[in-house]
Every structure is written in C-alpha cells, then in structure tokens.
PDB file of C-alpha atoms in Angstrom:
ATOM      1  CA  MET A   1       0.000   0.000   0.000  1.00  0.00           C
ATOM      2  CA  PRO A   2       1.276   3.465  -0.679  1.00  0.00           C
ATOM      3  CA  LEU A   3       2.531   5.633   2.127  1.00  0.00           C
ATOM      4  CA  HIS A   4       0.506   8.731   2.890  1.00  0.00           C
ATOM      5  CA  VAL A   5       3.279  11.333   2.985  1.00  0.00           C
ATOM      6  CA  PRO A   6       1.919  14.410   4.744  1.00  0.00           C
ATOM      7  CA  PRO A   7       2.388  17.797   3.108  1.00  0.00           C
ATOM      8  CA  ALA A   8       4.975  19.990   4.803  1.00  0.00           C
ATOM      9  CA  PRO A   9       3.945  23.422   6.000  1.00  0.00           C
ATOM     10  CA  ALA A  10       4.339  25.828   3.056  1.00  0.00           C
ATOM     11  CA  PRO A  11       6.694  28.150   5.003  1.00  0.00           C
ATOM     12  CA  ALA A  12       9.004  25.203   5.782  1.00  0.00           C
ATOM     13  CA  LEU A  13       9.217  24.277   2.107  1.00  0.00           C
ATOM     14  CA  ARG A  14       9.756  27.920   1.104  1.00  0.00           C
ATOM     15  CA  SER A  15      12.622  28.236   3.595  1.00  0.00           C
ATOM     16  CA  VAL A  16      14.350  25.192   2.065  1.00  0.00           C
ATOM     17  CA  LEU A  17      13.822  26.457  -1.490  1.00  0.00           C
ATOM     18  CA  THR A  18      15.277  29.823  -0.476  1.00  0.00           C
ATOM     19  CA  ALA A  19      18.313  28.144   1.098  1.00  0.00           C
ATOM     20  CA  LEU A  20      18.852  25.993  -2.005  1.00  0.00           C
ATOM     21  CA  ALA A  21      18.786  29.127  -4.155  1.00  0.00           C
ATOM     22  CA  SER A  22      21.350  30.824  -1.925  1.00  0.00           C
ATOM     23  CA  PRO A  23      24.944  30.132  -3.024  1.00  0.00           C
ATOM     24  CA  THR A  24      26.113  31.188   0.438  1.00  0.00           C
ATOM     25  CA  ALA A  25      23.831  28.751   2.281  1.00  0.00           C
ATOM     26  CA  VAL A  26      24.845  25.866   0.015  1.00  0.00           C
ATOM     27  CA  ARG A  27      28.563  26.711   0.113  1.00  0.00           C
ATOM     28  CA  GLU A  28      28.619  27.036   3.919  1.00  0.00           C
ATOM     29  CA  ALA A  29      26.664  23.815   4.427  1.00  0.00           C
ATOM     30  CA  ARG A  30      29.768  21.588   4.368  1.00  0.00           C
ATOM     31  CA  THR A  31      27.910  19.012   2.301  1.00  0.00           C
ATOM     32  CA  PRO A  32      30.308  18.043  -0.508  1.00  0.00           C
ATOM     33  CA  SER A  33      27.705  16.048  -2.405  1.00  0.00           C
ATOM     34  CA  LEU A  34      25.363  19.052  -2.502  1.00  0.00           C
ATOM     35  CA  LEU A  35      28.202  21.295  -3.684  1.00  0.00           C
ATOM     36  CA  ARG A  36      29.115  18.808  -6.451  1.00  0.00           C
ATOM     37  CA  ALA A  37      25.522  18.275  -7.599  1.00  0.00           C
ATOM     38  CA  GLN A  38      25.255  18.637 -11.360  1.00  0.00           C
ATOM     39  CA  GLY A  39      21.872  19.925 -12.400  1.00  0.00           C
ATOM     40  CA  PRO A  40      18.843  21.143 -10.521  1.00  0.00           C
ATOM     41  CA  VAL A  41      18.269  20.015  -6.935  1.00  0.00           C
ATOM     42  CA  THR A  42      14.785  19.656  -5.477  1.00  0.00           C
ATOM     43  CA  PRO A  43      13.465  19.074  -1.959  1.00  0.00           C
ATOM     44  CA  GLU A  44      11.293  15.942  -1.833  1.00  0.00           C
ATOM     45  CA  LEU A  45       9.727  13.543   0.644  1.00  0.00           C
ATOM     46  CA  PRO A  46       9.005  15.958   3.495  1.00  0.00           C
ATOM     47  CA  LEU A  47       8.911  14.092   6.792  1.00  0.00           C
ATOM     48  CA  PRO A  48       8.017  15.564  10.168  1.00  0.00           C
ATOM     49  CA  VAL A  49      10.785  14.991  12.716  1.00  0.00           C
ATOM     50  CA  HIS A  50       9.535  14.184  16.197  1.00  0.00           C
ATOM     51  CA  VAL A  51      11.739  13.862  19.273  1.00  0.00           C
ATOM     52  CA  LEU A  52      11.084  11.210  21.913  1.00  0.00           C
ATOM     53  CA  ASP A  53      11.626  12.578  25.390  1.00  0.00           C
ATOM     54  CA  GLY A  54      10.493  11.630  28.882  1.00  0.00           C
ATOM     55  CA  THR A  55       6.984  12.959  28.321  1.00  0.00           C
ATOM     56  CA  GLY A  56       6.265  11.566  24.866  1.00  0.00           C
ATOM     57  CA  THR A  57       6.926  12.975  21.433  1.00  0.00           C
ATOM     58  CA  ARG A  58       7.122  16.539  20.196  1.00  0.00           C
ATOM     59  CA  LEU A  59       7.498  17.977  16.710  1.00  0.00           C
ATOM     60  CA  ALA A  60      11.023  19.367  16.247  1.00  0.00           C
ATOM     61  CA  GLY A  61      11.087  20.123  12.519  1.00  0.00           C
ATOM     62  CA  TRP A  62      10.616  18.910   8.973  1.00  0.00           C
ATOM     63  CA  ARG A  63      13.252  17.083   6.948  1.00  0.00           C
ATOM     64  CA  PHE A  64      13.397  17.110   3.148  1.00  0.00           C
ATOM     65  CA  LEU A  65      15.540  14.815   1.038  1.00  0.00           C
ATOM     66  CA  ILE A  66      17.390  16.855  -1.574  1.00  0.00           C
ATOM     67  CA  ARG A  67      17.414  15.092  -4.924  1.00  0.00           C
ATOM     68  CA  CYS A  68      19.562  15.667  -7.930  1.00  0.00           C
ATOM     69  CA  GLY A  69      18.446  13.507 -10.816  1.00  0.00           C
ATOM     70  CA  GLU A  70      17.699  10.004  -9.606  1.00  0.00           C
ATOM     71  CA  ARG A  71      19.415  10.141  -6.213  1.00  0.00           C
ATOM     72  CA  SER A  72      19.313  11.999  -2.936  1.00  0.00           C
ATOM     73  CA  VAL A  73      22.491  13.989  -2.397  1.00  0.00           C
ATOM     74  CA  ALA A  74      21.702  15.640   0.942  1.00  0.00           C
ATOM     75  CA  ALA A  75      18.898  16.562   3.306  1.00  0.00           C
ATOM     76  CA  ALA A  76      17.572  19.880   4.574  1.00  0.00           C
ATOM     77  CA  GLU A  77      16.014  20.408   7.950  1.00  0.00           C
ATOM     78  CA  THR A  78      13.712  23.154   9.140  1.00  0.00           C
ATOM     79  CA  MET A  79      12.747  24.155  12.645  1.00  0.00           C
ATOM     80  CA  LEU A  80       9.878  25.988  14.238  1.00  0.00           C
ATOM     81  CA  THR A  81      10.832  29.396  15.605  1.00  0.00           C
ATOM     82  CA  PRO A  82       8.677  32.049  17.316  1.00  0.00           C
ATOM     83  CA  ASP A  83       8.378  33.647  13.854  1.00  0.00           C
ATOM     84  CA  GLY A  84       7.331  30.412  12.119  1.00  0.00           C
ATOM     85  CA  TRP A  85       9.183  27.785  10.103  1.00  0.00           C
ATOM     86  CA  ALA A  86      12.810  28.526   9.257  1.00  0.00           C
ATOM     87  CA  PHE A  87      15.587  26.710   7.426  1.00  0.00           C
ATOM     88  CA  SER A  88      17.978  25.080   9.903  1.00  0.00           C
ATOM     89  CA  HIS A  89      20.728  23.269   7.976  1.00  0.00           C
ATOM     90  CA  PHE A  90      21.794  20.974   5.158  1.00  0.00           C
ATOM     91  CA  PHE A  91      23.529  17.692   5.904  1.00  0.00           C
ATOM     92  CA  GLU A  92      24.538  14.392   4.379  1.00  0.00           C
ATOM     93  CA  GLY A  93      25.516  10.998   5.741  1.00  0.00           C
ATOM     94  CA  PRO A  94      24.232   7.471   6.221  1.00  0.00           C
ATOM     95  CA  TYR A  95      20.749   8.433   7.449  1.00  0.00           C
ATOM     96  CA  ILE A  96      19.791   9.696   3.980  1.00  0.00           C
ATOM     97  CA  ALA A  97      20.240   6.351   2.207  1.00  0.00           C
ATOM     98  CA  SER A  98      18.869   4.541   5.248  1.00  0.00           C
ATOM     99  CA  THR A  99      15.726   6.697   5.215  1.00  0.00           C
ATOM    100  CA  GLU A 100      15.172   5.954   1.538  1.00  0.00           C
ATOM    101  CA  ARG A 101      15.643   2.234   2.141  1.00  0.00           C
ATOM    102  CA  ALA A 102      13.187   2.217   5.059  1.00  0.00           C
ATOM    103  CA  LEU A 103      10.618   4.125   2.983  1.00  0.00           C
ATOM    104  CA  ARG A 104      10.956   1.569   0.152  1.00  0.00           C
ATOM    105  CA  GLN A 105      10.412  -1.229   2.704  1.00  0.00           C
ATOM    106  CA  ALA A 106       7.310   0.510   4.038  1.00  0.00           C
ATOM    107  CA  GLU A 107       5.862   0.987   0.537  1.00  0.00           C
ATOM    108  CA  VAL A 108       5.332  -2.764   0.157  1.00  0.00           C
ATOM    109  CA  MET A 109       3.628  -3.318   3.527  1.00  0.00           C
ATOM    110  CA  GLN A 110      -0.020  -4.339   3.491  1.00  0.00           C
ATOM    111  CA  GLN A 111      -1.262  -1.600   5.824  1.00  0.00           C
ATOM    112  CA  PRO A 112      -1.140   2.090   4.863  1.00  0.00           C
ATOM    113  CA  TYR A 113       0.965   4.322   7.099  1.00  0.00           C
ATOM    114  CA  GLN A 114       1.859   7.970   7.519  1.00  0.00           C
ATOM    115  CA  PRO A 115       5.686   8.192   7.595  1.00  0.00           C
ATOM    116  CA  ARG A 116       7.451  10.333  10.162  1.00  0.00           C
ATOM    117  CA  LEU A 117      10.917  10.402  11.659  1.00  0.00           C
ATOM    118  CA  LEU A 118      11.491   9.785  15.356  1.00  0.00           C
ATOM    119  CA  SER A 119      14.685  11.003  16.975  1.00  0.00           C
ATOM    120  CA  ILE A 120      15.818   9.387  20.232  1.00  0.00           C
ATOM    121  CA  PRO A 121      18.632  11.736  21.301  1.00  0.00           C
ATOM    122  CA  GLY A 122      19.676   9.720  24.359  1.00  0.00           C
ATOM    123  CA  LEU A 123      20.647   6.830  22.088  1.00  0.00           C
ATOM    124  CA  TYR A 124      21.829   8.853  19.080  1.00  0.00           C
ATOM    125  CA  MET A 125      19.129   6.966  17.196  1.00  0.00           C
ATOM    126  CA  LEU A 126      16.775   7.840  14.365  1.00  0.00           C
ATOM    127  CA  ALA A 127      13.834   5.686  13.291  1.00  0.00           C
ATOM    128  CA  LEU A 128      11.227   5.810  10.594  1.00  0.00           C
ATOM    129  CA  TRP A 129       7.933   6.068  12.490  1.00  0.00           C
ATOM    130  CA  LEU A 130       5.071   4.501  10.563  1.00  0.00           C
ATOM    131  CA  HIS A 131       1.943   5.988  12.101  1.00  0.00           C
ATOM    132  CA  GLY A 132      -1.219   3.963  11.573  1.00  0.00           C
ATOM    133  CA  ASP A 133      -3.575   6.966  11.369  1.00  0.00           C
ATOM    134  CA  CYS A 134      -2.948   8.292   7.856  1.00  0.00           C
ATOM    135  CA  ALA A 135      -5.364  11.195   8.338  1.00  0.00           C
ATOM    136  CA  ALA A 136      -3.680  12.464  11.521  1.00  0.00           C
ATOM    137  CA  ASP A 137      -2.056  15.877  11.695  1.00  0.00           C
ATOM    138  CA  ALA A 138       1.608  15.052  11.069  1.00  0.00           C
ATOM    139  CA  GLY A 139       2.722  17.680  13.564  1.00  0.00           C
ATOM    140  CA  THR A 140       0.898  16.123  16.481  1.00  0.00           C
ATOM    141  CA  GLY A 141       0.080  12.717  17.748  1.00  0.00           C
ATOM    142  CA  ARG A 142       1.305  10.127  20.105  1.00  0.00           C
ATOM    143  CA  LEU A 143       3.005   6.877  19.364  1.00  0.00           C
ATOM    144  CA  ALA A 144       0.305   4.230  19.224  1.00  0.00           C
ATOM    145  CA  ALA A 145       1.157   0.743  20.443  1.00  0.00           C
ATOM    146  CA  THR A 146       0.499  -0.600  16.951  1.00  0.00           C
ATOM    147  CA  ASP A 147       2.634   1.989  15.130  1.00  0.00           C
ATOM    148  CA  LEU A 148       5.818   0.607  13.598  1.00  0.00           C
ATOM    149  CA  LEU A 149       9.324   1.889  14.264  1.00  0.00           C
ATOM    150  CA  VAL A 150      12.076   1.053  11.786  1.00  0.00           C
ATOM    151  CA  PRO A 151      15.522   1.900  13.235  1.00  0.00           C
ATOM    152  CA  LEU A 152      17.707   3.600  10.652  1.00  0.00           C
ATOM    153  CA  ALA A 153      21.348   2.703  10.103  1.00  0.00           C
ATOM    154  CA  PRO A 154      23.548   3.201  11.942  1.00  0.00           C
ATOM    155  CA  ALA A 155      21.456   1.897  14.822  1.00  0.00           C
ATOM    156  CA  PRO A 156      22.728   1.535  18.388  1.00  0.00           C
ATOM    157  CA  PRO A 157      24.415  -1.772  19.272  1.00  0.00           C
ATOM    158  CA  GLY A 158      21.901  -4.557  19.786  1.00  0.00           C
ATOM    159  CA  ILE A 159      19.145  -2.891  17.756  1.00  0.00           C
ATOM    160  CA  ALA A 160      18.828  -4.174  14.196  1.00  0.00           C
ATOM    161  CA  ALA A 161      18.537  -1.461  11.566  1.00  0.00           C
ATOM    162  CA  HIS A 162      15.715  -1.757   9.039  1.00  0.00           C
ATOM    163  CA  ARG A 163      13.788  -4.300  11.088  1.00  0.00           C
ATOM    164  CA  PRO A 164      10.238  -3.054  11.790  1.00  0.00           C
ATOM    165  CA  HIS A 165       9.149  -3.240  15.431  1.00  0.00           C
ATOM    166  CA  ARG A 166       5.780  -2.498  16.985  1.00  0.00           C
ATOM    167  CA  ALA A 167       6.141   0.601  19.151  1.00  0.00           C
ATOM    168  CA  ALA A 168       4.790  -1.348  22.142  1.00  0.00           C
ATOM    169  CA  GLU A 169       7.684  -3.816  21.813  1.00  0.00           C
ATOM    170  CA  LEU A 170      10.564  -1.448  21.044  1.00  0.00           C
ATOM    171  CA  LEU A 171       9.760   1.510  23.324  1.00  0.00           C
ATOM    172  CA  PRO A 172      10.359  -0.383  26.592  1.00  0.00           C
ATOM    173  CA  VAL A 173      13.784  -1.461  25.291  1.00  0.00           C
ATOM    174  CA  LEU A 174      14.649   2.088  24.273  1.00  0.00           C
ATOM    175  CA  THR A 175      13.355   3.589  27.515  1.00  0.00           C
ATOM    176  CA  HIS A 176      15.400   1.101  29.534  1.00  0.00           C
ATOM    177  CA  ARG A 177      18.545   2.010  27.583  1.00  0.00           C
ATOM    178  CA  VAL A 178      18.020   5.748  27.947  1.00  0.00           C
ATOM    179  CA  THR A 179      17.279   5.608  31.682  1.00  0.00           C
ATOM    180  CA  PRO A 180      20.591   6.075  33.510  1.00  0.00           C
ATOM    181  CA  ALA A 181      21.589   3.314  35.908  1.00  0.00           C
ATOM    182  CA  PRO A 182      21.984   4.346  39.556  1.00  0.00           C
ATOM    183  CA  LEU A 183      25.517   5.065  40.658  1.00  0.00           C
ATOM    184  CA  LEU A 184      27.232   2.446  42.777  1.00  0.00           C
ATOM    185  CA  GLY A 185      26.639   3.112  46.444  1.00  0.00           C
ATOM    186  CA  SER A 186      23.720   5.463  45.817  1.00  0.00           C
ATOM    187  CA  PRO A 187      20.161   4.666  46.881  1.00  0.00           C
ATOM    188  CA  ALA A 188      18.137   3.023  44.152  1.00  0.00           C
TER     189      ALA A 188
END
C-alpha cells in the first residue's frame, strides 16, 4: 500500500527552497555532495521529525531529502521558531540512504501508514515512524502501540537497523537504555 506522505507546512518548504537558491547557504553547508551536484536540486519527501523525550513525542522540525536527478544527495532540515518555520541546515551521511531504504520497505507493507521520523537523542538513534492513522495531523500525535518503528542505520548496538518493530515492543527497550543506571553506592 502506498505511504501517505503528509504535506509539509508551506513556510518550511519555502525556507528550504530559499536556502537551495542561496549560493552562500549551500557553500557554507559543508555538504560536498550538494556542492558537487550537477543539475537542478529539489526538496522531496518531506517528513516531520519528532523527538522522543520523557513525556512523549514533540514535533522538532521537517526534513526534506534533496534530490539531484535520480538520487538523494543531501537533506535539509527546518525548525519551528517564534516567527514560524525557518531553514535550519543541510547535511549528508548514512541516514539519507537509510531513510530511503526504510521508505521503500514501508511501501510494500499491506497496511497504509503515515511516515514520520522519530529522533531518540539519548541513544543517538533515528527511526522511521510509521503511524497507523494516515489522516492524523503530522505535527501532532502520540506513538500508538500498533505503530511501527524502523531503526535507521547506523542503529545503536543490539538494535537491528531496518527491522520493523511495533512501538509497544521497542519503546520499553529504548526507555530502559536511555534511563541512567543508579551510581554504585547510591540509593536506588
């Protein structure tokens, strides 16, 4: 079933298009593949980026894959400021190809999903979050027990990248890993 990719807020997309049109923003991005891109580059596949913290999830920004021809060469991220959506930065690295791979995996699943990204800062982990409610507002929402999480590569040790997990099964493992162990000799 096809994924139901939510539309990004128009100001977020405009901020990325403006940054792509700015030679200064592209040159200062330190993304060699974006600098070497031959031909037009376009922002595609907007995904909301949520952060998992102690109280649940919160929207942190929108990520766009930057394509040149048939391949993604970088990504652009936006963030919400008091004045609205603003361009944050360009970047490249293994999460770009891993995101594309996870999206291709999700495309062939039987159930439709709304794709999102879930950042787990305490583990330096990023996962594709496949939300079961395709009509939900992509900027809000809680992880449902039946939602799928697909850890992106590189994943933390002991967590297999690109293996879908039900949120109800993976979250307790992640929470346990993020929770600091008590210091020796301190009360538990």
